mmCIF file of C-alpha atoms in Angstrom:
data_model
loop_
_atom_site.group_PDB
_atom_site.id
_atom_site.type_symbol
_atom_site.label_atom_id
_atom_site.label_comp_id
_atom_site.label_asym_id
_atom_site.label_seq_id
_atom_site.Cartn_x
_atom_site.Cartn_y
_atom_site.Cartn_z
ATOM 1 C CA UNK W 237 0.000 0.000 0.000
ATOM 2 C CA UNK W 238 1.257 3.377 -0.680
ATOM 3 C CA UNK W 239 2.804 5.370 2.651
ATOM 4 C CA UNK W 240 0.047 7.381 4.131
ATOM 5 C CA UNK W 241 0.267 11.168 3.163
ATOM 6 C CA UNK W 242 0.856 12.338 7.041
ATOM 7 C CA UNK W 243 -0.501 15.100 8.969
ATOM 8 C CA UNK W 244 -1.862 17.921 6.759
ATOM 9 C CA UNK W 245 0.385 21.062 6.163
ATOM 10 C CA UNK W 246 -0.253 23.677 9.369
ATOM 11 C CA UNK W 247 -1.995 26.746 8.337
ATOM 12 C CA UNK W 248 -0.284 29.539 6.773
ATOM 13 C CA UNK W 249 -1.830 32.038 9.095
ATOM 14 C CA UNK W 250 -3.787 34.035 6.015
ATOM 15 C CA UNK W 251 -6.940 34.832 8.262
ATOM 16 C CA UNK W 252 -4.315 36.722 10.955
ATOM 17 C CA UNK W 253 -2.176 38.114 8.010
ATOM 18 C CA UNK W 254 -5.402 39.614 6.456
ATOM 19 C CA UNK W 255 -6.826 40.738 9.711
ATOM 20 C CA UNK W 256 -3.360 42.829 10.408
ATOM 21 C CA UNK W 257 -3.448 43.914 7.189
ATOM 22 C CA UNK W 258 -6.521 45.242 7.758
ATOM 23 C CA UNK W 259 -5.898 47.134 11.009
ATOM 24 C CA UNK W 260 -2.878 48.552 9.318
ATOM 25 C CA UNK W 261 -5.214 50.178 6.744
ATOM 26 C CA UNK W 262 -7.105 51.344 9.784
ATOM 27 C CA UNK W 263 -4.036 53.040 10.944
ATOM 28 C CA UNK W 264 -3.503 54.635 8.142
ATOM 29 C CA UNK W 265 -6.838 56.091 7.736
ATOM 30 C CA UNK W 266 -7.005 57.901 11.187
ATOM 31 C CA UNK W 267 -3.596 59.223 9.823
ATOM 32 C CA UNK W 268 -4.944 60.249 7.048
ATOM 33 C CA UNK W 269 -8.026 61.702 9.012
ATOM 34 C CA UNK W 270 -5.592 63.350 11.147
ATOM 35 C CA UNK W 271 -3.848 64.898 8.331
ATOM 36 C CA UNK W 272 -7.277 66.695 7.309
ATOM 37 C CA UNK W 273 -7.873 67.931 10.704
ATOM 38 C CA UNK W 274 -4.672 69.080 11.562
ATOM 39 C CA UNK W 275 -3.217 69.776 8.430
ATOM 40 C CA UNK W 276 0.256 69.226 7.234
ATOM 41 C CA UNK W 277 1.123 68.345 10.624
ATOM 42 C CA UNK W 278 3.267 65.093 10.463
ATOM 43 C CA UNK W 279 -0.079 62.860 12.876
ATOM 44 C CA UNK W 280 2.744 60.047 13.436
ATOM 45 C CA UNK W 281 5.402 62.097 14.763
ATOM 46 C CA UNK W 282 3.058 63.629 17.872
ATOM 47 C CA UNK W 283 1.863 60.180 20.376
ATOM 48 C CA UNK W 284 -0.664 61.862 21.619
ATOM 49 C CA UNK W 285 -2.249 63.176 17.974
ATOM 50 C CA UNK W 286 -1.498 59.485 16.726
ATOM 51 C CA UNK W 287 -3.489 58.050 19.856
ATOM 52 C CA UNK W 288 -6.645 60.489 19.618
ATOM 53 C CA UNK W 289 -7.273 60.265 15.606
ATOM 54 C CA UNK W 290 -6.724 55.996 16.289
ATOM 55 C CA UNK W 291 -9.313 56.177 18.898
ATOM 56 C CA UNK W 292 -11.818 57.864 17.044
ATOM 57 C CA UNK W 293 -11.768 55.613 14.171
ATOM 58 C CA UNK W 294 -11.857 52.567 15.501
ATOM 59 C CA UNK W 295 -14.552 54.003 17.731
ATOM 60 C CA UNK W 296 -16.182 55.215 14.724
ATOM 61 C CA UNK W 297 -15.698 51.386 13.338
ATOM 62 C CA UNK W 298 -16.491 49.545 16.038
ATOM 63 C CA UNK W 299 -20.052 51.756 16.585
ATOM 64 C CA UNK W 300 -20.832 50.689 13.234
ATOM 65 C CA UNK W 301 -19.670 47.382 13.327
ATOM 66 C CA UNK W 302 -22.063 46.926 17.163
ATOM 67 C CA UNK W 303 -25.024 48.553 14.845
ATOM 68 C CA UNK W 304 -24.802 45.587 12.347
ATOM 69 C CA UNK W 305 -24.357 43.163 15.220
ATOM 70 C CA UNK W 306 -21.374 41.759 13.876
ATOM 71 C CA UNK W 307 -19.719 41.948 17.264
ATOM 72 C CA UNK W 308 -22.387 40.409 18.747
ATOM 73 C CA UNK W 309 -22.751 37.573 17.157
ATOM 74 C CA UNK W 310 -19.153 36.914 17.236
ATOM 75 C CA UNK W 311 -18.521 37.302 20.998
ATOM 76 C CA UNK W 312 -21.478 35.166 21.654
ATOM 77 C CA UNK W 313 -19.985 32.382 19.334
ATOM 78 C CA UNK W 314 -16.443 32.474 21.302
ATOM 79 C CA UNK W 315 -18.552 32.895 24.963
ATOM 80 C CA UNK W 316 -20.207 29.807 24.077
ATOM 81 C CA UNK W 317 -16.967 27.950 23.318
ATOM 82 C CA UNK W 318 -15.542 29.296 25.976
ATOM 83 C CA UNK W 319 -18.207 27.925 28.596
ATOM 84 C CA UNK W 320 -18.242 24.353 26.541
ATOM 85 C CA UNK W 321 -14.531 24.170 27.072
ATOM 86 C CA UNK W 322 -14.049 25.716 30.276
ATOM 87 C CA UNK W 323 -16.916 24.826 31.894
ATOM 88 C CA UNK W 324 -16.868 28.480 33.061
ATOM 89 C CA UNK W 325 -20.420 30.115 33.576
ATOM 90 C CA UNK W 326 -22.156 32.577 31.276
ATOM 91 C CA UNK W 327 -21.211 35.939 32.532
ATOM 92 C CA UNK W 328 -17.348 34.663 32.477
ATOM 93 C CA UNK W 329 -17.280 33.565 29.011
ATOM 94 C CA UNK W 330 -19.244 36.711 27.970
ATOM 95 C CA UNK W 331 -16.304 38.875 29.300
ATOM 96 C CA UNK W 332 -13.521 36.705 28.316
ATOM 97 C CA UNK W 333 -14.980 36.468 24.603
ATOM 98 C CA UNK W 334 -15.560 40.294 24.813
ATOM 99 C CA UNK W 335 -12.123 41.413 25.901
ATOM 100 C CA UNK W 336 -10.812 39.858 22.643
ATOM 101 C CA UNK W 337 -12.393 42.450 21.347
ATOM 102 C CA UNK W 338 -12.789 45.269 23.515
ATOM 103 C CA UNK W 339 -10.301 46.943 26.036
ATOM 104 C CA UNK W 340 -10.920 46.537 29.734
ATOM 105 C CA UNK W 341 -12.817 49.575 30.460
ATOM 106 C CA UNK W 342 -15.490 48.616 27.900
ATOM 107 C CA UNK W 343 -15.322 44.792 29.000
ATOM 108 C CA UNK W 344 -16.089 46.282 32.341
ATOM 109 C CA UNK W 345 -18.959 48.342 31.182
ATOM 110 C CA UNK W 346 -20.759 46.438 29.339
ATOM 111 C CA UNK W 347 -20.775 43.832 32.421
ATOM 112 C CA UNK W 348 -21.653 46.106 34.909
ATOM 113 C CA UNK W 349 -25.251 45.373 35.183
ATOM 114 C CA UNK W 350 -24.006 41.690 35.643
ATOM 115 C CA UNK W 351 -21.229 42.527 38.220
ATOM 116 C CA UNK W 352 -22.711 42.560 41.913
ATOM 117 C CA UNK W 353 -24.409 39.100 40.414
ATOM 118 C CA UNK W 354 -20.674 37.324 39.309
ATOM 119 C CA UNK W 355 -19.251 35.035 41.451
ATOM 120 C CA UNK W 356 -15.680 35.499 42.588
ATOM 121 C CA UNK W 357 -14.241 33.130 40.244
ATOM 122 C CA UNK W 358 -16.070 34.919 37.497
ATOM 123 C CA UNK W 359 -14.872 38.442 38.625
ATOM 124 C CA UNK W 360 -11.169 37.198 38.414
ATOM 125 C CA UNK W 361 -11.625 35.749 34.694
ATOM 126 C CA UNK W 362 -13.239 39.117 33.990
ATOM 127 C CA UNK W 363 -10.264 41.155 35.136
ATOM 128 C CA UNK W 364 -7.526 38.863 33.693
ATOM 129 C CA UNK W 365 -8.803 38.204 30.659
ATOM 130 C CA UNK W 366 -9.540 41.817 29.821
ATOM 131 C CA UNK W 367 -6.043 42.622 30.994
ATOM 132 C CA UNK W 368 -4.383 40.015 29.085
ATOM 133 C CA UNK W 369 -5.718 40.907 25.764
ATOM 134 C CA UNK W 370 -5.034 43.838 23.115
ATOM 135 C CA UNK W 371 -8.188 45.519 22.884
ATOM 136 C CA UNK W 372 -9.010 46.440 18.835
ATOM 137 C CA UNK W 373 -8.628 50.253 19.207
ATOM 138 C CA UNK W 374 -4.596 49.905 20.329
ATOM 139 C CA UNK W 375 -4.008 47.852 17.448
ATOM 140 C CA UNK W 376 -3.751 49.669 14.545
ATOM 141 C CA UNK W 377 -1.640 52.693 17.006
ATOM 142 C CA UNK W 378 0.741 49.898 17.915
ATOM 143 C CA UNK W 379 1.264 48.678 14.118
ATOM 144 C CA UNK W 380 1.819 52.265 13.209
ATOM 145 C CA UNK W 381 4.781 51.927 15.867
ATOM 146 C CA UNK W 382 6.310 49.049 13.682
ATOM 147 C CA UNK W 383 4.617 46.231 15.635
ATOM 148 C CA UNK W 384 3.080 43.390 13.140
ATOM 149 C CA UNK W 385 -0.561 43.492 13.062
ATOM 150 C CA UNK W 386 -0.954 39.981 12.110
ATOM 151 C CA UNK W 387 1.010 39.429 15.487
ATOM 152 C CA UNK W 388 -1.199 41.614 17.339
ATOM 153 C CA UNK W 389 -3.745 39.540 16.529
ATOM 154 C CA UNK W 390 -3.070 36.274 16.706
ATOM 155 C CA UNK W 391 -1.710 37.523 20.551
ATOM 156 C CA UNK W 392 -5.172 38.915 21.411
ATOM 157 C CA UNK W 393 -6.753 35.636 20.449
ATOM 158 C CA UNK W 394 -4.112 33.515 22.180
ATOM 159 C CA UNK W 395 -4.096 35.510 25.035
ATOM 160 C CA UNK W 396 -7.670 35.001 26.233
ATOM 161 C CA UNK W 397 -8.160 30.855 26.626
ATOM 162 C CA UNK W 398 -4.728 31.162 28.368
ATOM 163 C CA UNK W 399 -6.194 34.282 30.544
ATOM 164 C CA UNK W 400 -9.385 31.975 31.249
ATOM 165 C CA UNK W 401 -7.361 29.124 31.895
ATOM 166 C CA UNK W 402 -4.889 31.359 34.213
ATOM 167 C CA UNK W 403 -7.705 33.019 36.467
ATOM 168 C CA UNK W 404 -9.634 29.313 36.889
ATOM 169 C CA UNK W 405 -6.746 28.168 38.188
ATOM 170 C CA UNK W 406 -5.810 31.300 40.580
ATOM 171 C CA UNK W 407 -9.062 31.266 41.524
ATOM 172 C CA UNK W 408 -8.530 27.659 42.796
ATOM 173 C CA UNK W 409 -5.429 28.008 44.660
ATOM 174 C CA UNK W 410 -5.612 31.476 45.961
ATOM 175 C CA UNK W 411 -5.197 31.667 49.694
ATOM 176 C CA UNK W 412 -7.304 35.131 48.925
ATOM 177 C CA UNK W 413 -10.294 33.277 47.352
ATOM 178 C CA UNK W 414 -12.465 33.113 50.618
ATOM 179 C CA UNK W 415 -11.452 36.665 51.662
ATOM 180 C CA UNK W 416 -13.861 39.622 50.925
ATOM 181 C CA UNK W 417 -12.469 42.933 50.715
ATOM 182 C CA UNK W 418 -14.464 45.385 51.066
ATOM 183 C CA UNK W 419 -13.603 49.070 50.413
ATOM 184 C CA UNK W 420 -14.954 51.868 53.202
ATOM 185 C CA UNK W 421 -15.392 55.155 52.250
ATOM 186 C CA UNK W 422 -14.429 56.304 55.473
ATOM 187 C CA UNK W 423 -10.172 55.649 55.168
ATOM 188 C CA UNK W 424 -9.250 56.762 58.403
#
């Protein structure tokens, strides 16, 4: 019988390649929208000019993208593979799934209504996993820095099974777990 063919080739990493490609182009469009506004001003030579015309387009994006319910539908995809592997609960998946996406101060807000509810197990994958990530806005300011976008990427989505993964097992071992801190407004 002829030798069996073997393990098929690994991926050549074109969906990551296209994605950074893409948030490169995004980059270069809030350049290029910075350029209008402040005119021949050199946008990538000035951080802070760089950060504020990135910000606004992927806000821009990202409100249109939410409108469509492309987001959506894609965080509630991962969420659910996330609770089928994890065997983490709803709320947890939700904000692991979402700080792919999303930096940790949107994570956080769009889980507040959910917060006083989350166990403390959940609250931990919630704040690792939106720390862990590269939320979609920094990207295309960090490829305009000379940082791969494909890279950028492919760490975002690495970064938050390992984050899940990571807090679970904190949360198991911690000799903080059964502690409640509580903050007083009266710091005396």
């Amino acid at each position: 019988p002829p030798p069996s063919p073997g393990p098929p080739p690994p991926p050549d990493g074109a969906a990551y390649k296209y994605l950074g490609g893409f948030f490169k182009l995004l980059g270069e469009s809030a350049a290029a929208g910075g350029r209008s506004v402040f005119g021949s001003v050199d946008i990538r030579m000035y951080f802070a000019l760089n950060c504020l015309c990135t910000i606004i387009m992927i806000s821009a994006f990202m409100g249109v993208l939410y409108y469509l319910g492309i987001p959506q539908k894609i965080i509630s995809w991962i969420a659910k593979l996330f609770k089928k592997l994890f065997g983490i609960d709803g709320s947890a998946a939700f904000a692991a799934a979402c700080s792919i996406f999303f930096g940790v101060g949107v994570t956080v807000s769009i889980l507040t209504p959910y917060v006083p509810k989350m166990s403390k197990r959940s609250l931990m994958i919630l704040l690792v996993s939106s720390l862990a990530t590269i939320s979609f806005a920094l990207m295309p300011l960090l490829s305009s820095m000379g940082i791969s976008s494909g890279d950028l990427v492919l760490a975002s989505f690495m970064s938050a099974p390992s984050a899940v993964m990571s807090a679970v097992r904190m949360a198991k071992v911690s000799p903080f777990s059964s502690v409640m801190v509580r903050m007083s407004p009266n710091i005396s």
